[in-house]
PDB file of C-alpha atoms in Angstrom:
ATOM      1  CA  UNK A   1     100.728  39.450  89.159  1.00  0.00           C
ATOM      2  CA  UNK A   2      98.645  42.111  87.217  1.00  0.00           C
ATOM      3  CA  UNK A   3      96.792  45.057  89.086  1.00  0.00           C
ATOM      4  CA  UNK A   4      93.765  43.539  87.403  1.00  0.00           C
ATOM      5  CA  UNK A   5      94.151  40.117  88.931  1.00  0.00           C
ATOM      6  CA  UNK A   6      94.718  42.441  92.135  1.00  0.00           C
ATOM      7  CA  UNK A   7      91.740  44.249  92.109  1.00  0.00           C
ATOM      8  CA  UNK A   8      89.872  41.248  90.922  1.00  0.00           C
ATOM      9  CA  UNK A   9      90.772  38.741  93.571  1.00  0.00           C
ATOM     10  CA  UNK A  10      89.530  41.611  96.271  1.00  0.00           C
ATOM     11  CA  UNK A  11      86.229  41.250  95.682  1.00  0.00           C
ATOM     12  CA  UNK A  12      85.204  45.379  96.067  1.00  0.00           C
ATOM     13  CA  UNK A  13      83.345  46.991  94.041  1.00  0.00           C
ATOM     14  CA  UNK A  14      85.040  49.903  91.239  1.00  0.00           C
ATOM     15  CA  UNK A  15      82.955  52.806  90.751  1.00  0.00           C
ATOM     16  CA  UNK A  16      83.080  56.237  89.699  1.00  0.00           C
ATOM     17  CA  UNK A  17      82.977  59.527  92.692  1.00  0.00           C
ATOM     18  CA  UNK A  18      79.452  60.104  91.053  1.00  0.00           C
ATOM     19  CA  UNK A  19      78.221  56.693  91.463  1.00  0.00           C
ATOM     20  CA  UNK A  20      79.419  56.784  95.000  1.00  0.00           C
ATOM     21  CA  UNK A  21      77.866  59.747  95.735  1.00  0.00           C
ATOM     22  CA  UNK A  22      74.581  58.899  94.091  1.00  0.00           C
ATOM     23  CA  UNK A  23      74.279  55.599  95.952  1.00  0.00           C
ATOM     24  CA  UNK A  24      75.480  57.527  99.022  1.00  0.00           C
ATOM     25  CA  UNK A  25      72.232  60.151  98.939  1.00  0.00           C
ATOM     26  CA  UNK A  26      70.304  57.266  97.971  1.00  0.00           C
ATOM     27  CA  UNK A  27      70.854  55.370 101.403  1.00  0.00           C
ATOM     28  CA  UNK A  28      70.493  58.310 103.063  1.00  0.00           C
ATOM     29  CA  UNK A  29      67.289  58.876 102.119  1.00  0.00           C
ATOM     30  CA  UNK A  30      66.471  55.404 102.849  1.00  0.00           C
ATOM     31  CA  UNK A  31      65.573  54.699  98.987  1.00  0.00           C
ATOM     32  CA  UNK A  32      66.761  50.960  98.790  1.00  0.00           C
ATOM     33  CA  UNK A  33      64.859  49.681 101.601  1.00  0.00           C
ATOM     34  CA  UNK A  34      61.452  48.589 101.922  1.00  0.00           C
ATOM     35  CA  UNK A  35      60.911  49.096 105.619  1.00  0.00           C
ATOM     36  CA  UNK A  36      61.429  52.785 106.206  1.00  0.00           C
ATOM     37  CA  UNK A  37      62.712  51.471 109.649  1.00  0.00           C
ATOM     38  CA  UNK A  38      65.652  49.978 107.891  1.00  0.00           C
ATOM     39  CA  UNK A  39      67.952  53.458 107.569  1.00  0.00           C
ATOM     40  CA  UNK A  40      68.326  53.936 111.241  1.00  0.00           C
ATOM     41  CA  UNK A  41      69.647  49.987 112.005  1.00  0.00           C
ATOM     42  CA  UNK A  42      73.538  51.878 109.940  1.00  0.00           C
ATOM     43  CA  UNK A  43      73.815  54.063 112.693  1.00  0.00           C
ATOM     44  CA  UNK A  44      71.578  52.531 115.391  1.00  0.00           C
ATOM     45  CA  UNK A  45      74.715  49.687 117.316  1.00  0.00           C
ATOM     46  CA  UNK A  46      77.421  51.870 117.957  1.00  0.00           C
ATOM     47  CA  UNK A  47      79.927  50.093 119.147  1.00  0.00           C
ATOM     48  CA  UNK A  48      83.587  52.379 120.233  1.00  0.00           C
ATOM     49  CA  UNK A  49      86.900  51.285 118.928  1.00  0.00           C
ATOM     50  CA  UNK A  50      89.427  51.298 122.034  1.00  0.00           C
ATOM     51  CA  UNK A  51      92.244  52.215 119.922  1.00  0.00           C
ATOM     52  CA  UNK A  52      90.250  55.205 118.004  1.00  0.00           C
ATOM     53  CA  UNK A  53      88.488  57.089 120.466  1.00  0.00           C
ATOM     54  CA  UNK A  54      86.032  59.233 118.205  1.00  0.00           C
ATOM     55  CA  UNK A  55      85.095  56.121 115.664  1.00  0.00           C
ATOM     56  CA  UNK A  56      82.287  54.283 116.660  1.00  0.00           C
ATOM     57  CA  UNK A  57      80.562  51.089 114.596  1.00  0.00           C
ATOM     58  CA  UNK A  58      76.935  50.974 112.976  1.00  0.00           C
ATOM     59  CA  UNK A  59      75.402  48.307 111.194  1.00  0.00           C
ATOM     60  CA  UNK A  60      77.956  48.439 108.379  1.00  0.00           C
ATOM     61  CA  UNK A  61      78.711  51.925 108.829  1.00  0.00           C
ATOM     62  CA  UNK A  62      81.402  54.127 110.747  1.00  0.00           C
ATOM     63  CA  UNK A  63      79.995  56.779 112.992  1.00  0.00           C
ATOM     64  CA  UNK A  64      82.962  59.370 112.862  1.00  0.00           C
ATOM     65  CA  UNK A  65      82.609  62.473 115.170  1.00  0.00           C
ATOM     66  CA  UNK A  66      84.926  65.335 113.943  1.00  0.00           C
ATOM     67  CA  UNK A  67      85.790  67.596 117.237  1.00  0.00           C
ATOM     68  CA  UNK A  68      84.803  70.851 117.415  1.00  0.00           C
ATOM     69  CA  UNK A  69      88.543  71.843 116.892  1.00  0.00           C
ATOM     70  CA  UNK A  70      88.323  70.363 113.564  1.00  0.00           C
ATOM     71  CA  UNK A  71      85.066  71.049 112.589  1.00  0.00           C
ATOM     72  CA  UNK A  72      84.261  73.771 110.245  1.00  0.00           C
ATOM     73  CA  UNK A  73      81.289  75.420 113.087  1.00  0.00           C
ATOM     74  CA  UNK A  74      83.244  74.697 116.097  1.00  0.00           C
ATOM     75  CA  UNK A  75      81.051  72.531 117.305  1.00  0.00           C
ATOM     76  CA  UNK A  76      81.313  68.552 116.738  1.00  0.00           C
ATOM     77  CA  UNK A  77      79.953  67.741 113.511  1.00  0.00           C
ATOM     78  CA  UNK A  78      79.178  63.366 112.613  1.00  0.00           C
ATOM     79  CA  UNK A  79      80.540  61.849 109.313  1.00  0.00           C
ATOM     80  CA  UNK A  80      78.676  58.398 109.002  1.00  0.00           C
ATOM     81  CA  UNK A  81      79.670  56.014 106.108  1.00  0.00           C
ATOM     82  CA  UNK A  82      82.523  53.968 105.629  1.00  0.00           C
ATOM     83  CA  UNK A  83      86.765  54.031 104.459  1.00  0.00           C
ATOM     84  CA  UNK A  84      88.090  51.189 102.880  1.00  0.00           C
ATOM     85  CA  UNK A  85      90.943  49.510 103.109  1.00  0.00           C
ATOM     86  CA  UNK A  86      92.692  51.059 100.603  1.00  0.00           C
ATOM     87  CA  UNK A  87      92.696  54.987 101.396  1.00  0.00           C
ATOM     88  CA  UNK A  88      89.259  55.354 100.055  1.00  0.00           C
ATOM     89  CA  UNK A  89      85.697  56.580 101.389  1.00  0.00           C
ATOM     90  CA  UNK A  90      82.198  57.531 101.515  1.00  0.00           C
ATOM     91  CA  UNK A  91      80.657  59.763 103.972  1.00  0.00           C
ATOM     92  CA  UNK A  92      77.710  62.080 104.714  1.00  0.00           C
ATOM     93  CA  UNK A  93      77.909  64.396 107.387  1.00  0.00           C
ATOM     94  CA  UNK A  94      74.035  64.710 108.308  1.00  0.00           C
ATOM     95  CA  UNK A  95      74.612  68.287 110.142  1.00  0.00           C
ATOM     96  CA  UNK A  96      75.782  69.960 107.078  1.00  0.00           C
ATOM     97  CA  UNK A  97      74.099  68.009 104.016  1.00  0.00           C
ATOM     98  CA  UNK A  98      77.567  67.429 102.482  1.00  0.00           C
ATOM     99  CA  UNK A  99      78.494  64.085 101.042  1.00  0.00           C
ATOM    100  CA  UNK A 100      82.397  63.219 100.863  1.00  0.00           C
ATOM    101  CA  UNK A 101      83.667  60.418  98.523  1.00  0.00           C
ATOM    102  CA  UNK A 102      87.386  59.893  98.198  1.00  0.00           C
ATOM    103  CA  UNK A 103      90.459  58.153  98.037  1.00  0.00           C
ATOM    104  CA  UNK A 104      94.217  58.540  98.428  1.00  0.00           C
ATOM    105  CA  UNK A 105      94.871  54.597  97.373  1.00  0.00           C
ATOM    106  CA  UNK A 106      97.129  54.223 100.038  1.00  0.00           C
ATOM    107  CA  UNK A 107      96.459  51.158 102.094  1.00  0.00           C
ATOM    108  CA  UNK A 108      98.552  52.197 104.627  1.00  0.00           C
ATOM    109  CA  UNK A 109      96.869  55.617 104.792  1.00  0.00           C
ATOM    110  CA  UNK A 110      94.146  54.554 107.491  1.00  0.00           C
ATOM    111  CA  UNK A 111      93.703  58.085 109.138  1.00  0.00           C
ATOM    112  CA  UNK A 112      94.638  59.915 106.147  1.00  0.00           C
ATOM    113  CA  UNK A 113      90.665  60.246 104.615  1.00  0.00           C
ATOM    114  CA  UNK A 114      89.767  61.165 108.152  1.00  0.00           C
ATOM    115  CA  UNK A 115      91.882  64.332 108.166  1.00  0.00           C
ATOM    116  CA  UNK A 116      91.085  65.227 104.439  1.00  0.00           C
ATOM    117  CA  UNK A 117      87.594  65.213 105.643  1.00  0.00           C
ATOM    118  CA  UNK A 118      87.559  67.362 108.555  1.00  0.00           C
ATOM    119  CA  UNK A 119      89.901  69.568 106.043  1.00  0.00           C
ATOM    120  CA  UNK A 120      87.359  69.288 103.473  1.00  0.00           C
ATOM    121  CA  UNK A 121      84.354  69.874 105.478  1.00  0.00           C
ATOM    122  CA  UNK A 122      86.500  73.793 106.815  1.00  0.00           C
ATOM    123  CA  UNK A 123      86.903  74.533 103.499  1.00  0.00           C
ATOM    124  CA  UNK A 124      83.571  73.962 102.231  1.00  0.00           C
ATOM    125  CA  UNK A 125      81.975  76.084 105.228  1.00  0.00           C
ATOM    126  CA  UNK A 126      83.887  78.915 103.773  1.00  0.00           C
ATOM    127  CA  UNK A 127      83.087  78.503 100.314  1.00  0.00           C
TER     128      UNK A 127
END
């Protein structure tokens, strides 16, 4: 089997980081919704995962709180978005104003973008 027939037959979108990013401000700002209401139903249901402790559910999102230990002003920072299954993801982090897209295309990499994050997120508070 081909990686196209691979890709294909998973049904996910492909898209550039830009892209991403743009459609990732976008939502944010509530732009592709008619009832300004609509933004605050991603993060509004947040439902905790017993088996990851600081990952919590939206309405299609993932509410992600990065400890203070981790986060780049020692205090606890939120990423809300989504990873994929793949390695990949799309986050904001609504404290800071920063918008993280990724991916390590690793399917067994399922922490991995959360760590690159919180890494991400220290170095750009010292940029």
């Amino acid at each position: 089997m081909t990686v196209d027939r691979v890709i294909a037959s998973s049904n996910d979108l492909i898209s550039t980081t830009g892209d991403l990013l743009a459609f990732e401000r976008a939502l944010v700002a509530g732009h592709p919704f008619r009832d300004p209401g609509t933004p605050n139903l991603l993060t509004e249901r947040a439902n905790r995962l017993r088996n990851a402790p600081g990952l919590r559910y939206g309405l299609g999102t993932m509410i992600f709180t990065v400890n203070r230990l981790m986060s780049p002003s020692h205090a606890p920072v939120t990423l809300v978005g989504h990873s994929g299954s793949t390695g990949t993801w799309l986050f904001t982090c609504p404290e800071l104003g920063v918008h993280l897209a990724g991916t390590v295309d690793q399917t067994q990499a399922n922490a991995l973008p959360f760590h690159i994050m919180a890494r991400c997120l220290r170095i750009w508070a010292r940029a």
